[in-house]
Coordinates of C-alpha atoms in Angstrom, one line a residue:
M14 CA 120.8 82.4 104.8
H15 CA 117.0 82.1 105.3
G16 CA 114.4 84.7 106.2
W17 CA 112.9 88.0 105.2
I18 CA 114.1 91.5 104.4
I19 CA 111.1 93.8 104.5
L20 CA 112.0 96.8 102.3
D21 CA 110.2 100.2 102.5
K22 CA 110.5 100.5 98.7
P23 CA 111.2 104.1 97.6
L24 CA 109.5 106.0 94.8
G25 CA 110.9 105.2 91.3
L26 CA 112.4 101.7 92.2
G27 CA 110.8 98.7 90.5
S28 CA 110.3 95.4 92.4
T29 CA 112.8 93.6 90.2
Q30 CA 115.3 96.4 90.9
A31 CA 114.6 96.0 94.7
V32 CA 115.4 92.3 94.5
S33 CA 118.6 93.1 92.7
A34 CA 119.6 95.6 95.4
V35 CA 119.0 92.9 98.0
K36 CA 121.2 90.4 96.1
R37 CA 123.9 92.9 95.7
N38 CA 124.0 93.9 99.3
L39 CA 124.0 90.3 100.5
R40 CA 127.0 89.7 98.3
E41 CA 128.8 92.8 99.6
A42 CA 128.0 91.7 103.1
G43 CA 129.9 88.5 102.4
L44 CA 126.9 86.2 102.6
G45 CA 127.5 84.7 99.2
K46 CA 124.9 83.6 96.7
V47 CA 121.4 83.5 98.2
K48 CA 118.1 82.6 96.6
V49 CA 115.9 85.7 96.6
G50 CA 112.3 86.4 95.7
H51 CA 109.6 88.9 96.5
G52 CA 106.1 88.6 97.9
G53 CA 104.1 91.0 95.8
T54 CA 104.9 93.5 93.0
L55 CA 104.8 97.2 93.7
D56 CA 104.8 99.7 90.8
P57 CA 107.8 102.1 90.5
L58 CA 105.4 105.0 91.4
A59 CA 104.3 103.2 94.6
T60 CA 106.1 103.1 97.9
G61 CA 106.0 100.9 101.0
I62 CA 106.1 97.3 102.1
L63 CA 107.9 94.9 99.7
P64 CA 108.6 91.5 101.4
I65 CA 111.7 90.0 100.0
A66 CA 112.3 86.3 100.9
L67 CA 115.7 84.7 101.3
G68 CA 116.6 81.1 100.9
E69 CA 113.9 78.7 102.2
A70 CA 111.6 81.6 102.9
T71 CA 111.1 81.8 99.1
K72 CA 108.9 78.8 99.4
L73 CA 106.4 81.2 101.1
C74 CA 106.3 83.8 98.3
G75 CA 103.2 82.3 96.8
R76 CA 101.4 82.5 100.1
M77 CA 102.6 86.1 100.5
L78 CA 101.2 86.9 97.1
D79 CA 97.8 85.6 98.2
A80 CA 97.8 87.7 101.4
S81 CA 95.6 90.7 101.8
K82 CA 97.3 94.1 101.8
I83 CA 96.6 97.6 103.1
Y84 CA 97.2 100.7 101.1
Q85 CA 97.0 104.5 101.4
F86 CA 96.3 106.4 98.2
T87 CA 95.5 109.9 97.1
L88 CA 92.8 110.3 94.4
A89 CA 93.0 113.6 92.6
F90 CA 89.7 114.7 90.9
G91 CA 89.3 116.4 87.6
T92 CA 91.6 114.4 85.2
Q93 CA 91.9 110.8 84.3
T94 CA 95.0 109.4 82.6
N95 CA 95.5 106.3 80.5
G96 CA 97.6 104.7 83.2
L97 CA 95.3 105.9 86.0
D98 CA 98.3 107.5 87.7
A99 CA 100.3 110.7 87.6
E100 CA 102.6 109.3 84.9
G101 CA 100.0 108.8 82.3
E102 CA 98.6 111.0 79.5
V103 CA 95.3 112.8 80.3
V104 CA 92.4 111.1 78.5
A105 CA 89.4 112.7 80.2
T106 CA 88.6 115.8 82.2
S107 CA 85.8 117.1 84.4
A108 CA 85.1 120.4 86.1
H109 CA 83.1 118.7 88.8
R110 CA 84.7 118.4 92.3
P111 CA 82.8 116.3 94.9
D112 CA 82.7 117.2 98.6
R113 CA 83.7 114.9 101.5
K114 CA 80.1 113.9 102.1
A115 CA 79.7 112.7 98.5
V116 CA 82.9 110.6 98.7
E117 CA 81.8 109.1 102.0
G118 CA 78.4 108.3 100.5
V119 CA 79.8 106.0 97.8
L120 CA 82.5 104.1 99.7
S121 CA 80.0 101.4 100.9
R122 CA 79.6 100.5 97.2
F123 CA 83.2 99.5 97.1
T124 CA 83.4 97.5 100.3
G125 CA 83.0 93.8 100.3
P126 CA 83.1 91.6 97.1
I127 CA 83.2 93.9 94.1
E128 CA 83.7 93.5 90.3
Q129 CA 86.7 95.5 89.1
V130 CA 88.2 96.0 85.6
P131 CA 92.0 96.2 85.9
P132 CA 93.9 99.0 84.2
A133 CA 95.1 98.5 80.6
Y134 CA 98.5 99.5 81.9
S135 CA 99.0 96.4 84.1
A136 CA 101.2 93.3 84.1
I137 CA 98.2 91.0 83.3
K138 CA 99.0 88.8 80.4
I139 CA 96.6 88.7 77.4
D140 CA 97.4 86.0 74.9
G141 CA 100.9 85.7 76.4
K142 CA 101.7 89.4 76.2
R143 CA 101.7 91.9 79.1
A144 CA 98.7 94.3 78.9
Y145 CA 101.0 97.3 79.4
D146 CA 103.1 96.3 76.4
R147 CA 100.0 96.1 74.2
A148 CA 98.7 99.4 75.5
R149 CA 102.1 101.1 75.0
A150 CA 102.1 99.7 71.4
G151 CA 98.9 101.6 70.8
E152 CA 96.6 98.5 70.9
D153 CA 93.0 98.9 72.1
V154 CA 93.3 96.6 75.2
E155 CA 90.1 95.2 76.5
M156 CA 90.4 94.0 80.2
T157 CA 88.1 91.5 81.7
A158 CA 86.4 92.3 85.0
R159 CA 87.4 90.2 88.0
Q160 CA 86.1 89.9 91.6
V161 CA 88.1 91.2 94.5
I162 CA 87.3 91.9 98.1
I163 CA 87.7 95.3 99.8
H164 CA 87.7 94.5 103.5
D165 CA 87.8 98.2 104.6
L166 CA 87.8 101.5 102.9
H167 CA 87.8 104.9 104.6
I168 CA 88.9 108.5 104.3
V169 CA 92.3 109.5 105.9
S170 CA 92.3 113.1 104.9
V171 CA 91.0 115.6 102.3
S172 CA 92.5 118.5 100.3
P173 CA 89.8 121.1 99.7
V174 CA 89.8 123.4 96.7
D175 CA 89.4 126.3 99.2
A176 CA 92.0 125.9 102.0
G177 CA 90.4 125.3 105.3
D178 CA 87.0 124.4 103.9
D179 CA 87.0 120.6 104.5
D180 CA 83.3 120.4 103.8
G181 CA 83.5 122.1 100.4
P182 CA 84.7 120.9 96.9
L183 CA 87.8 118.7 97.1
Y184 CA 90.9 118.8 95.0
S185 CA 91.8 115.4 96.2
V186 CA 91.1 112.8 98.9
T187 CA 93.5 110.3 100.6
L188 CA 91.9 106.9 101.5
A189 CA 93.0 103.7 103.2
A190 CA 92.0 100.4 101.7
H191 CA 92.4 96.9 103.1
A192 CA 92.2 94.8 99.9
S193 CA 92.4 91.1 98.8
K194 CA 95.0 89.9 96.4
G195 CA 94.4 91.0 92.8
T196 CA 93.1 94.4 93.7
Y197 CA 94.2 97.3 91.6
I198 CA 94.1 100.5 93.6
R199 CA 94.3 102.6 90.4
S200 CA 91.1 100.9 89.2
L201 CA 89.4 101.4 92.6
A202 CA 90.3 105.2 92.5
R203 CA 88.9 105.5 88.9
D204 CA 85.7 103.8 89.9
I205 CA 85.2 106.0 93.1
A206 CA 85.7 109.1 91.0
H207 CA 83.1 107.9 88.5
A208 CA 80.7 107.1 91.3
V209 CA 80.8 110.8 92.5
G210 CA 80.2 112.1 89.0
T211 CA 83.7 113.0 87.9
V212 CA 87.1 111.5 86.8
G213 CA 90.3 111.1 88.7
H214 CA 93.7 109.4 89.0
V215 CA 96.1 108.3 91.7
T216 CA 98.8 110.7 92.6
M217 CA 100.2 108.8 95.7
L218 CA 100.1 105.1 96.5
R219 CA 101.8 103.5 99.6
R220 CA 101.5 99.9 100.8
T221 CA 101.4 100.0 104.6
R222 CA 100.9 96.3 105.2
S223 CA 101.4 93.1 103.2
G224 CA 100.2 89.9 105.0
P225 CA 101.8 89.8 108.4
F226 CA 104.4 92.6 107.6
G227 CA 103.8 96.2 108.4
L228 CA 105.9 99.4 108.3
E229 CA 107.2 98.6 111.8
S230 CA 109.2 95.7 110.2
A231 CA 110.5 97.6 107.2
I232 CA 113.9 99.0 106.5
S233 CA 114.9 101.8 104.1
L234 CA 117.0 101.3 101.0
D235 CA 119.7 103.4 102.8
K236 CA 119.7 100.9 105.7
L237 CA 119.9 98.0 103.3
N238 CA 122.9 99.6 101.6
A239 CA 124.6 100.3 104.9
F240 CA 124.2 96.6 105.7
G241 CA 126.0 95.8 102.5
Q242 CA 128.8 98.1 103.5
G243 CA 129.3 96.4 106.9
A244 CA 126.6 97.7 109.2
P245 CA 125.3 95.1 111.8
Q246 CA 122.7 92.6 110.6
E247 CA 120.4 93.4 113.5
D248 CA 116.8 94.2 112.4
I249 CA 117.8 93.6 108.7
I250 CA 116.9 90.0 108.3
L251 CA 113.9 88.5 110.0
P252 CA 113.5 84.8 110.6
I253 CA 111.3 82.6 108.3
E254 CA 108.6 82.3 111.0
A255 CA 108.0 86.1 110.9
G256 CA 106.1 85.3 107.7
L257 CA 104.0 82.7 109.5
V258 CA 102.7 84.6 112.5
D259 CA 99.2 84.7 111.1
I260 CA 98.7 80.9 111.4
P261 CA 99.1 78.7 114.4
A262 CA 102.3 76.9 115.3
L263 CA 102.5 73.2 116.0
D264 CA 105.2 71.7 118.2
L265 CA 106.4 68.3 117.0
S266 CA 108.4 65.7 118.8
P267 CA 111.6 64.6 117.2
E268 CA 109.9 61.5 115.8
Q269 CA 107.0 63.5 114.4
A270 CA 109.4 66.1 112.9
R271 CA 111.3 63.3 111.2
A272 CA 108.1 61.8 109.8
I273 CA 106.9 65.1 108.4
R274 CA 110.3 65.7 106.8
Q275 CA 110.1 62.3 105.2
G276 CA 106.6 63.1 103.8
R277 CA 104.7 60.7 106.0
V278 CA 101.1 61.4 107.2
L279 CA 100.6 61.8 110.9
T280 CA 97.4 60.8 112.7
G281 CA 96.1 61.0 116.2
I282 CA 97.2 64.6 116.9
A283 CA 94.5 66.5 118.7
M284 CA 94.3 69.8 116.7
K285 CA 91.9 71.9 114.6
D286 CA 91.7 71.3 110.9
G287 CA 93.5 73.8 108.7
L288 CA 96.9 75.2 107.9
H289 CA 99.7 75.3 110.6
W290 CA 103.4 75.7 110.6
A291 CA 105.2 72.9 112.4
R292 CA 108.4 73.3 114.4
D293 CA 110.8 70.9 116.0
A294 CA 112.1 70.7 119.5
E295 CA 114.7 73.3 118.7
L296 CA 111.9 75.6 117.4
R297 CA 113.1 75.4 113.8
P298 CA 110.4 75.5 111.2
V299 CA 109.9 72.1 109.7
A300 CA 107.1 72.5 107.2
L301 CA 103.8 74.1 106.4
V302 CA 101.3 71.4 107.3
E303 CA 97.6 70.9 106.9
N304 CA 95.3 68.9 109.1
I305 CA 92.2 67.5 107.4
D306 CA 89.9 65.1 109.3
G307 CA 92.7 64.0 111.7
E308 CA 95.3 63.5 109.0
L309 CA 98.3 65.8 109.1
R310 CA 100.3 66.3 105.9
S311 CA 103.2 68.4 104.8
V312 CA 102.2 71.2 102.3
R313 CA 105.7 72.6 102.0
G314 CA 108.8 71.5 103.7
F315 CA 111.8 73.6 104.9
N316 CA 115.3 72.4 104.5
L317 CA 116.9 74.0 107.5

C-alpha cells in the first residue's frame, strides 16, 4: 500500500493522533501493517490539509515538509496570549483597534523575506527540550529570530466593531498567507498587530494548501472512518505521483530504469538540470532523480 491520504484535519486533533487514526483505519479496512508518516505538523487548534504518506510515499515526507503552504487565519485585536492563540493566557491588552486601511498599509512589511521570532509555545528544541515544555514549566524561553518567506499576504474579510462599518475600527481580520517552510502564523499575527499599534492573537487557523495538495484532494475524518468500516477506497488513497506533480516527469526506457534502480549514473539524456521524478514504461515511479551537467543520479528510489 503506497500513496497519500490527504486529511482535512478537524479542530482538536493533533497530527500524531491523525496518523494513528489513519493506521487504525487501514488495519480495519484489512490492509495490514502499513508504514505511515505525515508531511507537516498542524497544531490541535488548527484545521485543514495534513498530507499523510503511506508506504514508499513516506520517502517524500521530507520534501513535503520543505514545501510552501497556504493558510487562512483570523487575527483578533486587543489581547495577546502567551501561546499567541485562543487557548493561551492573556499577557497583554490594548484598547486600540485598527481599521482596514491601517492593516492593509502594513502588509507589505511582511511580504518577501522577513525575520520572525517563533512563539515560545512551539515544538522547536532548545538544548534538546521542546520550547513549549520549557514554557509550560515556567521557564523564560528566549527564541532566536529566523528568516522565512511570505510569498503573498492579503485580507480575506474583516469583522468591524460596529456591524456594517467595514471602514471603521476592527474587532478582527481574516488574512490569507502563502508562506515558506518554518513560518509560524501565530508569530506573523502577533507582529502584524504590533505594526498597527496594538496586540492580538490567532482565533482561527486553517491550512488550505500544502505543497501540491489542496482542499480539493482532502477527505474528512468521517470519510476516513467510513473507509475503515468498509466504504470504497475511491478518492481515499492517492497515488505516490500525486505528491510529485510540481516537478517534471521523466520517462525511462527499461534499461534506463534498471540502471537508476541499481544506483548507476546516466549520461547523454537531453534534459534540463534539476529535480525530476523518473517513471518506467509502465508509468510506475522509479526514483526522484537530479540532473546536473548532463549526469542523472537517483536522489531517492522507490521500491514498487
